[in-house]
CSV table of C-alpha atoms in Angstrom, one decimal:
chain,number,residue,atom,x,y,z
A,1,UNK,CA,-56.9,123.0,-65.9
A,2,UNK,CA,-53.3,123.3,-67.1
A,3,UNK,CA,-50.9,125.6,-65.4
A,4,UNK,CA,-50.0,127.3,-68.7
A,5,UNK,CA,-53.5,128.7,-69.2
A,6,UNK,CA,-54.3,129.4,-65.6
A,7,UNK,CA,-55.2,133.0,-64.7
A,8,UNK,CA,-53.3,134.9,-62.1
A,9,UNK,CA,-53.3,138.6,-61.0
A,10,UNK,CA,-51.8,139.6,-64.3
A,11,UNK,CA,-54.0,137.5,-66.6
A,12,UNK,CA,-53.1,134.3,-68.4
A,13,UNK,CA,-49.5,133.4,-69.1
A,14,UNK,CA,-50.1,134.3,-72.8
A,15,UNK,CA,-51.6,137.7,-71.9
A,16,UNK,CA,-48.6,138.4,-69.7
A,17,UNK,CA,-46.2,137.4,-72.4
A,18,UNK,CA,-48.1,139.5,-75.0
A,19,UNK,CA,-47.8,142.5,-72.7
A,20,UNK,CA,-44.1,142.0,-72.1
A,21,UNK,CA,-41.4,144.2,-73.6
A,22,UNK,CA,-39.7,141.2,-75.1
A,23,UNK,CA,-42.8,140.2,-77.1
A,24,UNK,CA,-43.3,143.8,-78.2
A,25,UNK,CA,-39.8,144.0,-79.4
A,26,UNK,CA,-40.2,140.7,-81.3
A,27,UNK,CA,-43.4,142.0,-83.0
A,28,UNK,CA,-41.7,145.3,-83.9
A,29,UNK,CA,-38.7,143.4,-85.5
A,30,UNK,CA,-41.1,141.3,-87.5
A,31,UNK,CA,-43.1,144.3,-88.7
A,32,UNK,CA,-40.0,146.2,-89.6
A,33,UNK,CA,-39.1,143.5,-92.1
A,34,UNK,CA,-42.6,142.4,-93.3
A,35,UNK,CA,-44.3,145.7,-94.0
A,36,UNK,CA,-41.5,147.4,-96.0
A,37,UNK,CA,-40.8,144.2,-97.9
A,38,UNK,CA,-44.5,143.7,-98.7
A,39,UNK,CA,-44.9,147.3,-99.8
A,40,UNK,CA,-41.8,147.0,-102.1
A,41,UNK,CA,-43.1,143.8,-103.7
A,42,UNK,CA,-46.6,145.2,-104.1
A,43,UNK,CA,-45.2,148.3,-105.9
A,44,UNK,CA,-43.0,146.1,-108.1
A,45,UNK,CA,-46.0,143.9,-109.0
A,46,UNK,CA,-48.3,146.8,-109.6
A,47,UNK,CA,-45.7,148.4,-111.9
A,48,UNK,CA,-45.7,145.2,-113.9
A,49,UNK,CA,-49.5,145.2,-114.2
A,50,UNK,CA,-49.6,148.9,-115.1
A,51,UNK,CA,-46.9,148.5,-117.7
A,52,UNK,CA,-48.8,145.5,-119.2
A,53,UNK,CA,-52.0,147.5,-119.3
A,54,UNK,CA,-50.8,151.0,-120.3
A,55,UNK,CA,-47.5,150.3,-122.2
A,56,UNK,CA,-48.1,147.2,-124.2
A,57,UNK,CA,-45.7,148.3,-126.9
A,58,UNK,CA,-42.9,148.7,-124.4
A,59,UNK,CA,-43.7,145.3,-122.9
A,60,UNK,CA,-43.6,143.7,-126.4
A,61,UNK,CA,-40.1,145.1,-127.1
A,62,UNK,CA,-38.0,142.1,-128.0
A,63,UNK,CA,-34.7,141.7,-126.2
A,64,UNK,CA,-33.3,138.5,-127.7
A,65,UNK,CA,-35.2,136.2,-129.9
A,66,UNK,CA,-38.7,135.8,-128.6
A,67,UNK,CA,-37.8,137.1,-125.1
A,68,UNK,CA,-39.7,140.4,-124.5
A,69,UNK,CA,-39.4,143.0,-121.8
A,70,UNK,CA,-42.8,141.8,-120.5
A,71,UNK,CA,-41.6,138.2,-120.3
A,72,UNK,CA,-38.4,139.2,-118.5
A,73,UNK,CA,-40.2,141.3,-116.0
A,74,UNK,CA,-42.8,138.6,-115.4
A,75,UNK,CA,-40.0,136.0,-114.8
A,76,UNK,CA,-38.3,138.5,-112.4
A,77,UNK,CA,-41.5,138.5,-110.4
A,78,UNK,CA,-40.7,134.8,-109.5
A,79,UNK,CA,-37.1,135.6,-108.8
A,80,UNK,CA,-38.0,138.4,-106.5
A,81,UNK,CA,-40.5,136.1,-104.6
A,82,UNK,CA,-37.7,133.6,-104.0
A,83,UNK,CA,-35.3,136.3,-103.0
A,84,UNK,CA,-37.7,137.8,-100.5
A,85,UNK,CA,-38.4,134.3,-99.1
A,86,UNK,CA,-34.6,133.7,-98.7
A,87,UNK,CA,-34.1,137.1,-97.0
A,88,UNK,CA,-37.0,136.4,-94.7
A,89,UNK,CA,-35.7,133.0,-93.7
A,90,UNK,CA,-32.2,134.4,-93.0
A,91,UNK,CA,-33.7,137.3,-91.0
A,92,UNK,CA,-36.0,135.0,-89.0
A,93,UNK,CA,-33.1,132.5,-88.3
A,94,UNK,CA,-30.8,135.3,-87.1
A,95,UNK,CA,-33.2,137.7,-85.4
A,96,UNK,CA,-36.7,136.4,-84.8
A,97,UNK,CA,-36.2,132.7,-83.9
A,98,UNK,CA,-33.8,133.2,-81.0
A,99,UNK,CA,-36.2,135.8,-79.4
A,100,UNK,CA,-39.2,133.6,-80.0
A,101,UNK,CA,-37.3,130.6,-78.4
A,102,UNK,CA,-36.6,132.7,-75.3
A,103,UNK,CA,-40.3,133.5,-75.0
A,104,UNK,CA,-41.3,129.9,-75.6
A,105,UNK,CA,-39.0,128.8,-72.7
A,106,UNK,CA,-40.5,131.6,-70.5
A,107,UNK,CA,-44.0,130.4,-71.3
A,108,UNK,CA,-43.1,126.8,-70.6
A,109,UNK,CA,-41.4,127.7,-67.4
A,110,UNK,CA,-37.9,126.7,-68.6
A,111,UNK,CA,-36.4,130.1,-68.1
């Protein structure tokens, strides 16, 4: 049996880490980014779907040549996805990864 998974008075190593304030803080930081960003994107996407369903004339409005409002908003869905991904990577690199690395060292006994 490995020492990493062995039980002690406080449970397994992973149970102790999960109960630690550091892990709780890491989880809170992740949720503070993920939940609002997911909600914003969902609202943005549903707005597009609702406009396509209930305002087809507006979505068919030509902006330039054959480019319509619907096409522009549809393409902006892709842009927003890439933007959210970029923001998350920066947030994780700056905030989440250092805290996760400290926890990993603690679990592996390198602290």
